N, CA, C and O atoms as a GROMACS GRO file, in nm:
protein
  560
    1UNK      N    1  -3.316   4.950   6.791
    1UNK     CA    2  -3.270   4.931   6.654
    1UNK      C    3  -3.119   4.951   6.651
    1UNK      O    4  -3.068   5.051   6.700
    2UNK      N    5  -3.048   4.858   6.594
    2UNK     CA    6  -2.902   4.866   6.587
    2UNK      C    7  -2.859   4.924   6.454
    2UNK      O    8  -2.918   4.896   6.349
    3UNK      N    9  -2.756   5.007   6.461
    3UNK     CA   10  -2.704   5.068   6.339
    3UNK      C   11  -2.623   4.965   6.262
    3UNK      O   12  -2.553   4.883   6.322
    4UNK      N   13  -2.632   4.968   6.132
    4UNK     CA   14  -2.551   4.881   6.048
    4UNK      C   15  -2.408   4.933   6.051
    4UNK      O   16  -2.386   5.054   6.040
    5UNK      N   17  -2.311   4.844   6.066
    5UNK     CA   18  -2.172   4.883   6.088
    5UNK      C   19  -2.113   4.968   5.977
    5UNK      O   20  -2.028   5.053   6.004
    6UNK      N   21  -2.156   4.949   5.854
    6UNK     CA   22  -2.095   5.025   5.744
    6UNK      C   23  -2.160   5.161   5.722
    6UNK      O   24  -2.112   5.240   5.641
    7UNK      N   25  -2.267   5.190   5.790
    7UNK     CA   26  -2.334   5.319   5.773
    7UNK      C   27  -2.268   5.425   5.857
    7UNK      O   28  -2.225   5.399   5.970
    8UNK      N   29  -2.258   5.542   5.802
    8UNK     CA   30  -2.203   5.654   5.878
    8UNK      C   31  -2.309   5.704   5.974
    8UNK      O   32  -2.428   5.697   5.942
    9UNK      N   33  -2.270   5.755   6.091
    9UNK     CA   34  -2.369   5.793   6.192
    9UNK      C   35  -2.462   5.906   6.149
    9UNK      O   36  -2.574   5.915   6.199
   10UNK      N   37  -2.418   5.990   6.060
   10UNK     CA   38  -2.503   6.098   6.011
   10UNK      C   39  -2.450   6.141   5.874
   10UNK      O   40  -2.336   6.113   5.838
   11UNK      N   41  -2.534   6.207   5.802
   11UNK     CA   42  -2.492   6.258   5.672
   11UNK      C   43  -2.463   6.406   5.686
   11UNK      O   44  -2.555   6.487   5.704
   12UNK      N   45  -2.335   6.444   5.677
   12UNK     CA   46  -2.303   6.586   5.688
   12UNK      C   47  -2.346   6.658   5.560
   12UNK      O   48  -2.366   6.595   5.456
   13UNK      N   49  -2.360   6.789   5.567
   13UNK     CA   50  -2.396   6.863   5.446
   13UNK      C   51  -2.286   6.847   5.341
   13UNK      O   52  -2.167   6.853   5.374
   14UNK      N   53  -2.324   6.826   5.218
   14UNK     CA   54  -2.228   6.808   5.110
   14UNK      C   55  -2.211   6.935   5.028
   14UNK      O   56  -2.121   6.943   4.944
   15UNK      N   57  -2.297   7.034   5.052
   15UNK     CA   58  -2.287   7.162   4.982
   15UNK      C   59  -2.331   7.272   5.078
   15UNK      O   60  -2.441   7.267   5.133
   16UNK      N   61  -2.247   7.368   5.097
   16UNK     CA   62  -2.279   7.482   5.181
   16UNK      C   63  -2.183   7.595   5.144
   16UNK      O   64  -2.094   7.574   5.062
   17UNK      N   65  -2.200   7.714   5.201
   17UNK     CA   66  -2.111   7.824   5.166
   17UNK      C   67  -1.963   7.793   5.190
   17UNK      O   68  -1.877   7.846   5.120
   18UNK      N   69  -1.932   7.708   5.288
   18UNK     CA   70  -1.794   7.662   5.306
   18UNK      C   71  -1.796   7.523   5.365
   18UNK      O   72  -1.885   7.489   5.443
   19UNK      N   73  -1.698   7.443   5.328
   19UNK     CA   74  -1.680   7.309   5.382
   19UNK      C   75  -1.532   7.292   5.410
   19UNK      O   76  -1.448   7.330   5.328
   20UNK      N   77  -1.498   7.235   5.525
   20UNK     CA   78  -1.359   7.215   5.561
   20UNK      C   79  -1.341   7.070   5.605
   20UNK      O   80  -1.427   7.015   5.673
   21UNK      N   81  -1.230   7.009   5.566
   21UNK     CA   82  -1.206   6.869   5.595
   21UNK      C   83  -1.064   6.846   5.641
   21UNK      O   84  -0.971   6.913   5.594
   22UNK      N   85  -1.046   6.753   5.732
   22UNK     CA   86  -0.916   6.700   5.769
   22UNK      C   87  -0.903   6.570   5.691
   22UNK      O   88  -0.961   6.469   5.729
   23UNK      N   89  -0.827   6.573   5.581
   23UNK     CA   90  -0.822   6.458   5.491
   23UNK      C   91  -0.756   6.336   5.556
   23UNK      O   92  -0.790   6.223   5.521
   24UNK      N   93  -0.665   6.357   5.648
   24UNK     CA   94  -0.604   6.245   5.720
   24UNK      C   95  -0.709   6.174   5.805
   24UNK      O   96  -0.719   6.052   5.804
   25UNK      N   97  -0.788   6.252   5.878
   25UNK     CA   98  -0.895   6.196   5.960
   25UNK      C   99  -0.999   6.126   5.873
   25UNK      O  100  -1.044   6.017   5.906
   26UNK      N  101  -1.037   6.188   5.763
   26UNK     CA  102  -1.136   6.129   5.672
   26UNK      C  103  -1.085   5.997   5.614
   26UNK      O  104  -1.161   5.901   5.600
   27UNK      N  105  -0.957   5.991   5.580
   27UNK     CA  106  -0.898   5.866   5.528
   27UNK      C  107  -0.900   5.759   5.636
   27UNK      O  108  -0.932   5.643   5.609
   28UNK      N  109  -0.865   5.796   5.759
   28UNK     CA  110  -0.870   5.700   5.870
   28UNK      C  111  -1.011   5.646   5.889
   28UNK      O  112  -1.028   5.527   5.917
   29UNK      N  113  -1.112   5.731   5.874
   29UNK     CA  114  -1.252   5.685   5.885
   29UNK      C  115  -1.284   5.583   5.778
   29UNK      O  116  -1.351   5.483   5.804
   30UNK      N  117  -1.237   5.608   5.655
   30UNK     CA  118  -1.263   5.512   5.547
   30UNK      C  119  -1.201   5.376   5.579
   30UNK      O  120  -1.261   5.273   5.552
   31UNK      N  121  -1.081   5.377   5.637
   31UNK     CA  122  -1.015   5.252   5.674
   31UNK      C  123  -1.088   5.180   5.788
   31UNK      O  124  -1.079   5.058   5.800
   32UNK      N  125  -1.161   5.255   5.870
   32UNK     CA  126  -1.231   5.196   5.983
   32UNK      C  127  -1.368   5.138   5.950
   32UNK      O  128  -1.425   5.067   6.034
   33UNK      N  129  -1.421   5.165   5.833
   33UNK     CA  130  -1.553   5.115   5.796
   33UNK      C  131  -1.544   4.972   5.744
   33UNK      O  132  -1.441   4.931   5.689
   34UNK      N  133  -1.650   4.896   5.762
   34UNK     CA  134  -1.648   4.756   5.719
   34UNK      C  135  -1.631   4.741   5.568
   34UNK      O  136  -1.580   4.639   5.522
   35UNK      N  137  -1.672   4.839   5.490
   35UNK     CA  138  -1.656   4.830   5.345
   35UNK      C  139  -1.509   4.833   5.304
   35UNK      O  140  -1.476   4.799   5.191
   36UNK      N  141  -1.419   4.874   5.395
   36UNK     CA  142  -1.275   4.872   5.366
   36UNK      C  143  -1.229   4.728   5.341
   36UNK      O  144  -1.128   4.707   5.274
   37UNK      N  145  -1.303   4.628   5.395
   37UNK     CA  146  -1.268   4.488   5.374
   37UNK      C  147  -1.268   4.450   5.226
   37UNK      O  148  -1.209   4.349   5.189
   38UNK      N  149  -1.334   4.528   5.143
   38UNK     CA  150  -1.337   4.500   4.999
   38UNK      C  151  -1.210   4.546   4.930
   38UNK      O  152  -1.188   4.513   4.813
   39UNK      N  153  -1.126   4.621   5.000
   39UNK     CA  154  -1.002   4.671   4.941
   39UNK      C  155  -1.012   4.811   4.887
   39UNK      O  156  -0.913   4.868   4.841
   40UNK      N  157  -1.132   4.867   4.893
   40UNK     CA  158  -1.148   5.007   4.854
   40UNK      C  159  -1.271   5.065   4.921
   40UNK      O  160  -1.367   4.995   4.950
   41UNK      N  161  -1.264   5.194   4.945
   41UNK     CA  162  -1.375   5.264   5.007
   41UNK      C  163  -1.369   5.409   4.960
   41UNK      O  164  -1.261   5.460   4.932
   42UNK      N  165  -1.482   5.474   4.953
   42UNK     CA  166  -1.486   5.612   4.905
   42UNK      C  167  -1.596   5.688   4.977
   42UNK      O  168  -1.694   5.630   5.024
   43UNK      N  169  -1.577   5.818   4.984
   43UNK     CA  170  -1.677   5.906   5.044
   43UNK      C  171  -1.681   6.036   4.965
   43UNK      O  172  -1.577   6.098   4.943
   44UNK      N  173  -1.799   6.076   4.924
   44UNK     CA  174  -1.815   6.206   4.860
   44UNK      C  175  -1.811   6.311   4.969
   44UNK      O  176  -1.894   6.311   5.061
   45UNK      N  177  -1.715   6.401   4.960
   45UNK     CA  178  -1.700   6.507   5.059
   45UNK      C  179  -1.779   6.631   5.021
   45UNK      O  180  -1.840   6.696   5.106
   46UNK      N  181  -1.778   6.664   4.892
   46UNK     CA  182  -1.842   6.786   4.842
   46UNK      C  183  -1.928   6.748   4.722
   46UNK      O  184  -1.885   6.674   4.634
   47UNK      N  185  -2.050   6.802   4.720
   47UNK     CA  186  -2.142   6.767   4.611
   47UNK      C  187  -2.226   6.889   4.574
   47UNK      O  188  -2.336   6.909   4.627
   48UNK      N  189  -2.173   6.970   4.484
   48UNK     CA  190  -2.247   7.080   4.425
   48UNK      C  191  -2.299   7.033   4.289
   48UNK      O  192  -2.257   6.927   4.242
   49UNK      N  193  -2.387   7.108   4.227
   49UNK     CA  194  -2.440   7.069   4.097
   49UNK      C  195  -2.330   7.051   3.992
   49UNK      O  196  -2.339   6.962   3.907
   50UNK      N  197  -2.226   7.136   3.999
   50UNK     CA  198  -2.124   7.134   3.895
   50UNK      C  199  -1.988   7.083   3.944
   50UNK      O  200  -1.890   7.091   3.870
   51UNK      N  201  -1.982   7.032   4.068
   51UNK     CA  202  -1.854   6.990   4.124
   51UNK      C  203  -1.874   6.885   4.233
   51UNK      O  204  -1.955   6.904   4.324
   52UNK      N  205  -1.802   6.776   4.222
   52UNK     CA  206  -1.798   6.674   4.328
   52UNK      C  207  -1.654   6.652   4.367
   52UNK      O  208  -1.564   6.656   4.282
   53UNK      N  209  -1.630   6.628   4.495
   53UNK     CA  210  -1.497   6.591   4.544
   53UNK      C  211  -1.515   6.462   4.624
   53UNK      O  212  -1.596   6.456   4.717
   54UNK      N  213  -1.439   6.359   4.585
   54UNK     CA  214  -1.451   6.226   4.644
   54UNK      C  215  -1.315   6.184   4.698
   54UNK      O  216  -1.214   6.195   4.629
   55UNK      N  217  -1.314   6.136   4.822
   55UNK     CA  218  -1.194   6.081   4.881
   55UNK      C  219  -1.202   5.929   4.867
   55UNK      O  220  -1.302   5.868   4.905
   56UNK      N  221  -1.097   5.870   4.812
   56UNK     CA  222  -1.093   5.725   4.793
   56UNK      C  223  -0.975   5.666   4.868
   56UNK      O  224  -0.864   5.720   4.865
   57UNK      N  225  -0.998   5.554   4.935
   57UNK     CA  226  -0.891   5.476   4.997
   57UNK      C  227  -0.883   5.344   4.921
   57UNK      O  228  -0.985   5.278   4.900
   58UNK      N  229  -0.765   5.307   4.880
   58UNK     CA  230  -0.745   5.188   4.798
   58UNK      C  231  -0.636   5.100   4.858
   58UNK      O  232  -0.528   5.148   4.891
   59UNK      N  233  -0.665   4.973   4.872
   59UNK     CA  234  -0.566   4.877   4.918
   59UNK      C  235  -0.472   4.846   4.801
   59UNK      O  236  -0.512   4.857   4.685
   60UNK      N  237  -0.349   4.808   4.830
   60UNK     CA  238  -0.254   4.771   4.724
   60UNK      C  239  -0.318   4.663   4.636
   60UNK      O  240  -0.372   4.565   4.686
   61UNK      N  241  -0.311   4.684   4.505
   61UNK     CA  242  -0.368   4.589   4.410
   61UNK      C  243  -0.512   4.619   4.370
   61UNK      O  244  -0.562   4.560   4.275
   62UNK      N  245  -0.579   4.708   4.440
   62UNK     CA  246  -0.718   4.743   4.405
   62UNK      C  247  -0.719   4.807   4.266
   62UNK      O  248  -0.631   4.886   4.231
   63UNK      N  249  -0.821   4.772   4.188
   63UNK     CA  250  -0.832   4.824   4.051
   63UNK      C  251  -0.969   4.884   4.028
   63UNK      O  252  -1.070   4.835   4.079
   64UNK      N  253  -0.971   4.990   3.951
   64UNK     CA  254  -1.095   5.047   3.901
   64UNK      C  255  -1.086   5.034   3.750
   64UNK      O  256  -1.002   5.098   3.687
   65UNK      N  257  -1.172   4.949   3.690
   65UNK     CA  258  -1.162   4.921   3.546
   65UNK      C  259  -1.188   5.044   3.459
   65UNK      O  260  -1.237   5.146   3.506
   66UNK      N  261  -1.154   5.031   3.333
   66UNK     CA  262  -1.168   5.140   3.237
   66UNK      C  263  -1.310   5.195   3.236
   66UNK      O  264  -1.408   5.120   3.236
   67UNK      N  265  -1.319   5.326   3.235
   67UNK     CA  266  -1.448   5.396   3.231
   67UNK      C  267  -1.422   5.539   3.186
   67UNK      O  268  -1.308   5.579   3.164
   68UNK      N  269  -1.530   5.617   3.172
   68UNK     CA  270  -1.522   5.757   3.130
   68UNK      C  271  -1.608   5.840   3.224
   68UNK      O  272  -1.718   5.799   3.260
   69UNK      N  273  -1.558   5.955   3.263
   69UNK     CA  274  -1.637   6.048   3.343
   69UNK      C  275  -1.695   6.153   3.249
   69UNK      O  276  -1.628   6.198   3.156
   70UNK      N  277  -1.818   6.193   3.273
   70UNK     CA  278  -1.881   6.294   3.188
   70UNK      C  279  -1.824   6.433   3.211
   70UNK      O  280  -1.834   6.520   3.125
   71UNK      N  281  -1.764   6.455   3.327
   71UNK     CA  282  -1.703   6.584   3.358
   71UNK      C  283  -1.551   6.575   3.349
   71UNK      O  284  -1.494   6.467   3.334
   72UNK      N  285  -1.487   6.692   3.361
   72UNK     CA  286  -1.340   6.693   3.371
   72UNK      C  287  -1.304   6.646   3.511
   72UNK      O  288  -1.376   6.673   3.607
   73UNK      N  289  -1.191   6.576   3.523
   73UNK     CA  290  -1.152   6.526   3.654
   73UNK      C  291  -1.008   6.565   3.686
   73UNK      O  292  -0.926   6.589   3.598
   74UNK      N  293  -0.981   6.571   3.815
   74UNK     CA  294  -0.844   6.574   3.863
   74UNK      C  295  -0.830   6.459   3.962
   74UNK      O  296  -0.924   6.426   4.034
   75UNK      N  297  -0.711   6.400   3.963
   75UNK     CA  298  -0.678   6.293   4.056
   75UNK      C  299  -0.553   6.338   4.129
   75UNK      O  300  -0.449   6.361   4.068
   76UNK      N  301  -0.564   6.352   4.260
   76UNK     CA  302  -0.452   6.396   4.343
   76UNK      C  303  -0.420   6.286   4.443
   76UNK      O  304  -0.508   6.241   4.517
   77UNK      N  305  -0.295   6.241   4.445
   77UNK     CA  306  -0.254   6.136   4.537
   77UNK      C  307  -0.211   6.199   4.669
   77UNK      O  308  -0.122   6.283   4.673
   78UNK      N  309  -0.277   6.157   4.776
   78UNK     CA  310  -0.245   6.206   4.910
   78UNK      C  311  -0.141   6.116   4.977
   78UNK      O  312  -0.053   6.164   5.048
   79UNK      N  313  -0.152   5.985   4.953
   79UNK     CA  314  -0.055   5.890   5.007
   79UNK      C  315  -0.053   5.767   4.917
   79UNK      O  316  -0.150   5.737   4.847
   80UNK      N  317   0.059   5.696   4.919
   80UNK     CA  318   0.069   5.574   4.841
   80UNK      C  319   0.121   5.595   4.700
   80UNK      O  320   0.199   5.687   4.675
   81UNK      N  321   0.078   5.510   4.610
   81UNK     CA  322   0.125   5.511   4.471
   81UNK      C  323   0.017   5.447   4.385
   81UNK      O  324  -0.022   5.333   4.410
   82UNK      N  325  -0.031   5.520   4.285
   82UNK     CA  326  -0.129   5.464   4.192
   82UNK      C  327  -0.074   5.473   4.050
   82UNK      O  328   0.013   5.554   4.020
   83UNK      N  329  -0.128   5.388   3.965
   83UNK     CA  330  -0.096   5.394   3.822
   83UNK      C  331  -0.229   5.415   3.750
   83UNK      O  332  -0.322   5.334   3.762
   84UNK      N  333  -0.237   5.524   3.677
   84UNK     CA  334  -0.358   5.557   3.602
   84UNK      C  335  -0.323   5.553   3.454
   84UNK      O  336  -0.228   5.617   3.410
   85UNK      N  337  -0.401   5.477   3.378
   85UNK     CA  338  -0.380   5.466   3.234
   85UNK      C  339  -0.483   5.551   3.163
   85UNK      O  340  -0.603   5.534   3.182
   86UNK      N  341  -0.435   5.643   3.079
   86UNK     CA  342  -0.522   5.732   3.002
   86UNK      C  343  -0.442   5.790   2.887
   86UNK      O  344  -0.319   5.802   2.895
   87UNK      N  345  -0.509   5.826   2.781
   87UNK     CA  346  -0.445   5.892   2.667
   87UNK      C  347  -0.323   5.813   2.618
   87UNK      O  348  -0.219   5.870   2.583
   88UNK      N  349  -0.340   5.680   2.615
   88UNK     CA  350  -0.234   5.590   2.568
   88UNK      C  351  -0.105   5.603   2.646
   88UNK      O  352   0.004   5.580   2.593
   89UNK      N  353  -0.116   5.642   2.775
   89UNK     CA  354  -0.001   5.655   2.864
   89UNK      C  355  -0.033   5.593   2.999
   89UNK      O  356  -0.149   5.582   3.038
   90UNK      N  357   0.072   5.554   3.069
   90UNK     CA  358   0.060   5.511   3.208
   90UNK      C  359   0.120   5.621   3.294
   90UNK      O  360   0.236   5.658   3.277
   91UNK      N  361   0.041   5.674   3.384
   91UNK     CA  362   0.087   5.779   3.475
   91UNK      C  363   0.111   5.716   3.612
   91UNK      O  364   0.018   5.667   3.675
   92UNK      N  365   0.236   5.718   3.658
   92UNK     CA  366   0.268   5.674   3.793
   92UNK      C  367   0.259   5.794   3.884
   92UNK      O  368   0.339   5.888   3.873
   93UNK      N  369   0.162   5.793   3.973
   93UNK     CA  370   0.134   5.908   4.057
   93UNK      C  371   0.168   5.876   4.203
   93UNK      O  372   0.122   5.776   4.258
   94UNK      N  373   0.248   5.961   4.262
   94UNK     CA  374   0.294   5.949   4.400
   94UNK      C  375   0.237   6.064   4.482
   94UNK      O  376   0.176   6.155   4.425
   95UNK      N  377   0.254   6.063   4.616
   95UNK     CA  378   0.200   6.172   4.698
   95UNK      C  379   0.245   6.309   4.646
   95UNK      O  380   0.362   6.332   4.618
   96UNK      N  381   0.148   6.398   4.634
   96UNK     CA  382   0.173   6.532   4.582
   96UNK      C  383   0.148   6.542   4.432
   96UNK      O  384   0.149   6.652   4.378
   97UNK      N  385   0.126   6.429   4.365
   97UNK     CA  386   0.099   6.431   4.220
   97UNK      C  387  -0.045   6.471   4.194
   97UNK      O  388  -0.136   6.437   4.270
   98UNK      N  389  -0.064   6.544   4.086
   98UNK     CA  390  -0.198   6.585   4.042
   98UNK      C  391  -0.206   6.563   3.892
   98UNK      O  392  -0.120   6.608   3.817
   99UNK      N  393  -0.311   6.494   3.848
   99UNK     CA  394  -0.333   6.468   3.707
   99UNK      C  395  -0.473   6.517   3.671
   99UNK      O  396  -0.568   6.492   3.744
  100UNK      N  397  -0.485   6.586   3.560
  100UNK     CA  398  -0.615   6.633   3.511
  100UNK      C  399  -0.646   6.561   3.380
  100UNK      O  400  -0.559   6.542   3.296
  101UNK      N  401  -0.773   6.523   3.363
  101UNK     CA  402  -0.819   6.460   3.240
  101UNK      C  403  -0.943   6.533   3.190
  101UNK      O  404  -1.029   6.574   3.268
  102UNK      N  405  -0.950   6.549   3.058
  102UNK     CA  406  -1.066   6.613   2.998
  102UNK      C  407  -1.187   6.520   3.009
  102UNK      O  408  -1.172   6.400   3.033
  103UNK      N  409  -1.307   6.577   2.992
  103UNK     CA  410  -1.428   6.497   3.003
  103UNK      C  411  -1.428   6.383   2.902
  103UNK      O  412  -1.380   6.396   2.789
  104UNK      N  413  -1.484   6.272   2.947
  104UNK     CA  414  -1.501   6.150   2.868
  104UNK      C  415  -1.370   6.087   2.822
  104UNK      O  416  -1.369   6.010   2.726
  105UNK      N  417  -1.259   6.118   2.888
  105UNK     CA  418  -1.131   6.053   2.857
  105UNK      C  419  -1.131   5.916   2.924
  105UNK      O  420  -1.138   5.907   3.046
  106UNK      N  421  -1.122   5.808   2.845
  106UNK     CA  422  -1.120   5.674   2.905
  106UNK      C  423  -0.996   5.659   2.994
  106UNK      O  424  -0.887   5.704   2.960
  107UNK      N  425  -1.016   5.596   3.109
  107UNK     CA  426  -0.905   5.575   3.201
  107UNK      C  427  -0.937   5.460   3.296
  107UNK      O  428  -1.053   5.426   3.320
  108UNK      N  429  -0.831   5.400   3.349
  108UNK     CA  430  -0.844   5.300   3.454
  108UNK      C  431  -0.737   5.330   3.558
  108UNK      O  432  -0.646   5.410   3.536
  109UNK      N  433  -0.749   5.264   3.672
  109UNK     CA  434  -0.661   5.297   3.783
  109UNK      C  435  -0.629   5.170   3.861
  109UNK      O  436  -0.713   5.082   3.877
  110UNK      N  437  -0.504   5.163   3.909
  110UNK     CA  438  -0.463   5.054   3.996
  110UNK      C  439  -0.378   5.112   4.109
  110UNK      O  440  -0.291   5.196   4.086
  111UNK      N  441  -0.404   5.066   4.230
  111UNK     CA  442  -0.323   5.107   4.345
  111UNK      C  443  -0.200   5.016   4.350
  111UNK      O  444  -0.212   4.896   4.374
  112UNK      N  445  -0.083   5.074   4.328
  112UNK     CA  446   0.042   4.998   4.335
  112UNK      C  447   0.073   4.971   4.482
  112UNK      O  448   0.123   4.863   4.516
  113UNK      N  449   0.044   5.067   4.569
  113UNK     CA  450   0.056   5.056   4.714
  113UNK      C  451  -0.077   5.099   4.774
  113UNK      O  452  -0.160   5.157   4.704
  114UNK      N  453  -0.098   5.071   4.902
  114UNK     CA  454  -0.215   5.126   4.969
  114UNK      C  455  -0.211   5.277   4.950
  114UNK      O  456  -0.108   5.341   4.973
  115UNK      N  457  -0.323   5.335   4.907
  115UNK     CA  458  -0.323   5.475   4.866
  115UNK      C  459  -0.449   5.548   4.910
  115UNK      O  460  -0.554   5.488   4.933
  116UNK      N  461  -0.435   5.680   4.923
  116UNK     CA  462  -0.549   5.769   4.943
  116UNK      C  463  -0.545   5.870   4.829
  116UNK      O  464  -0.441   5.930   4.801
  117UNK      N  465  -0.659   5.888   4.764
  117UNK     CA  466  -0.667   5.969   4.642
  117UNK      C  467  -0.785   6.064   4.655
  117UNK      O  468  -0.893   6.025   4.702
  118UNK      N  469  -0.765   6.188   4.612
  118UNK     CA  470  -0.872   6.286   4.609
  118UNK      C  471  -0.912   6.307   4.463
  118UNK      O  472  -0.831   6.350   4.381
  119UNK      N  473  -1.036   6.276   4.433
  119UNK     CA  474  -1.091   6.287   4.298
  119UNK      C  475  -1.184   6.407   4.292
  119UNK      O  476  -1.273   6.420   4.376
  120UNK      N  477  -1.162   6.494   4.194
  120UNK     CA  478  -1.251   6.608   4.172
  120UNK      C  479  -1.313   6.592   4.034
  120UNK      O  480  -1.244   6.563   3.937
  121UNK      N  481  -1.444   6.610   4.027
  121UNK     CA  482  -1.517   6.601   3.900
  121UNK      C  483  -1.592   6.732   3.881
  121UNK      O  484  -1.668   6.774   3.968
  122UNK      N  485  -1.571   6.797   3.767
  122UNK     CA  486  -1.636   6.925   3.738
  122UNK      C  487  -1.709   6.915   3.604
  122UNK      O  488  -1.658   6.858   3.508
  123UNK      N  489  -1.829   6.971   3.601
  123UNK     CA  490  -1.909   6.972   3.479
  123UNK      C  491  -1.918   7.113   3.426
  123UNK      O  492  -1.956   7.204   3.500
  124UNK      N  493  -1.883   7.134   3.299
  124UNK     CA  494  -1.889   7.270   3.242
  124UNK      C  495  -2.031   7.324   3.245
  124UNK      O  496  -2.127   7.254   3.211
  125UNK      N  497  -2.042   7.448   3.284
  125UNK     CA  498  -2.174   7.512   3.284
  125UNK      C  499  -2.270   7.453   3.385
  125UNK      O  500  -2.391   7.477   3.376
  126UNK      N  501  -2.219   7.374   3.480
  126UNK     CA  502  -2.307   7.316   3.580
  126UNK      C  503  -2.394   7.204   3.528
  126UNK      O  504  -2.490   7.163   3.594
  127UNK      N  505  -2.362   7.153   3.410
  127UNK     CA  506  -2.444   7.048   3.350
  127UNK      C  507  -2.403   6.912   3.405
  127UNK      O  508  -2.329   6.839   3.340
  128UNK      N  509  -2.449   6.880   3.521
  128UNK     CA  510  -2.418   6.752   3.582
  128UNK      C  511  -2.520   6.651   3.533
  128UNK      O  512  -2.639   6.660   3.564
  129UNK      N  513  -2.471   6.556   3.457
  129UNK     CA  514  -2.560   6.447   3.415
  129UNK      C  515  -2.535   6.333   3.511
  129UNK      O  516  -2.583   6.336   3.624
  130UNK      N  517  -2.462   6.234   3.469
  130UNK     CA  518  -2.419   6.133   3.564
  130UNK      C  519  -2.268   6.140   3.570
  130UNK      O  520  -2.204   6.189   3.477
  131UNK      N  521  -2.212   6.091   3.678
  131UNK     CA  522  -2.067   6.093   3.691
  131UNK      C  523  -2.006   6.009   3.580
  131UNK      O  524  -1.894   6.034   3.537
  132UNK      N  525  -2.078   5.912   3.536
  132UNK     CA  526  -2.023   5.811   3.449
  132UNK      C  527  -2.122   5.769   3.343
  132UNK      O  528  -2.243   5.776   3.365
  133UNK      N  529  -2.072   5.727   3.230
  133UNK     CA  530  -2.161   5.658   3.139
  133UNK      C  531  -2.161   5.513   3.183
  133UNK      O  532  -2.115   5.484   3.293
  134UNK      N  533  -2.210   5.424   3.104
  134UNK     CA  534  -2.223   5.284   3.146
  134UNK      C  535  -2.098   5.202   3.120
  134UNK      O  536  -2.107   5.080   3.109
  135UNK      N  537  -1.982   5.264   3.109
  135UNK     CA  538  -1.861   5.189   3.080
  135UNK      C  539  -1.785   5.143   3.204
  135UNK      O  540  -1.680   5.080   3.190
  136UNK      N  541  -1.833   5.171   3.324
  136UNK     CA  542  -1.758   5.128   3.441
  136UNK      C  543  -1.815   5.185   3.569
  136UNK      O  544  -1.925   5.240   3.569
  137UNK      N  545  -1.740   5.172   3.678
  137UNK     CA  546  -1.789   5.219   3.807
  137UNK      C  547  -1.799   5.370   3.814
  137UNK      O  548  -1.738   5.440   3.733
  138UNK      N  549  -1.874   5.420   3.907
  138UNK     CA  550  -1.897   5.566   3.914
  138UNK      C  551  -1.802   5.638   4.005
  138UNK      O  552  -1.832   5.749   4.049
  139UNK      N  553  -1.686   5.579   4.036
  139UNK     CA  554  -1.596   5.646   4.128
  139UNK      C  555  -1.505   5.746   4.060
  139UNK      O  556  -1.474   5.849   4.121
  140UNK      N  557  -1.460   5.722   3.940
  140UNK     CA  558  -1.375   5.820   3.873
  140UNK      C  559  -1.423   5.845   3.734
  140UNK      O  560  -1.364   5.925   3.662
   0.00000   0.00000   0.00000
């Protein structure tokens, strides 16, 4: 039986007493997967009931249309340049930038340059429903 090229060889634990990641290595892995051909790829690194952390790799020009997250989010740019529109503002985020949005704040995102972004989603009181309502993709 041959492994499908886009599948990861194993599923590491997403919740444990401690988790440690080399984000540069993880980003390189995202670039190496066949799904990178779509211009974007993501991997959930941490998945607790009340907290998810997702690493996203985005090709220049990649867009995530307007949507709302049910939890509070932070978006941290590791490399590249993204533009996130929220609260009637455009936020130009460069490496080292961190933006926080309250739950259900409508937002969209575009990669101005090839970028790596760390997305954190937290649900108050551990009430994790879905990452998203039906207004868009479930990545942010």
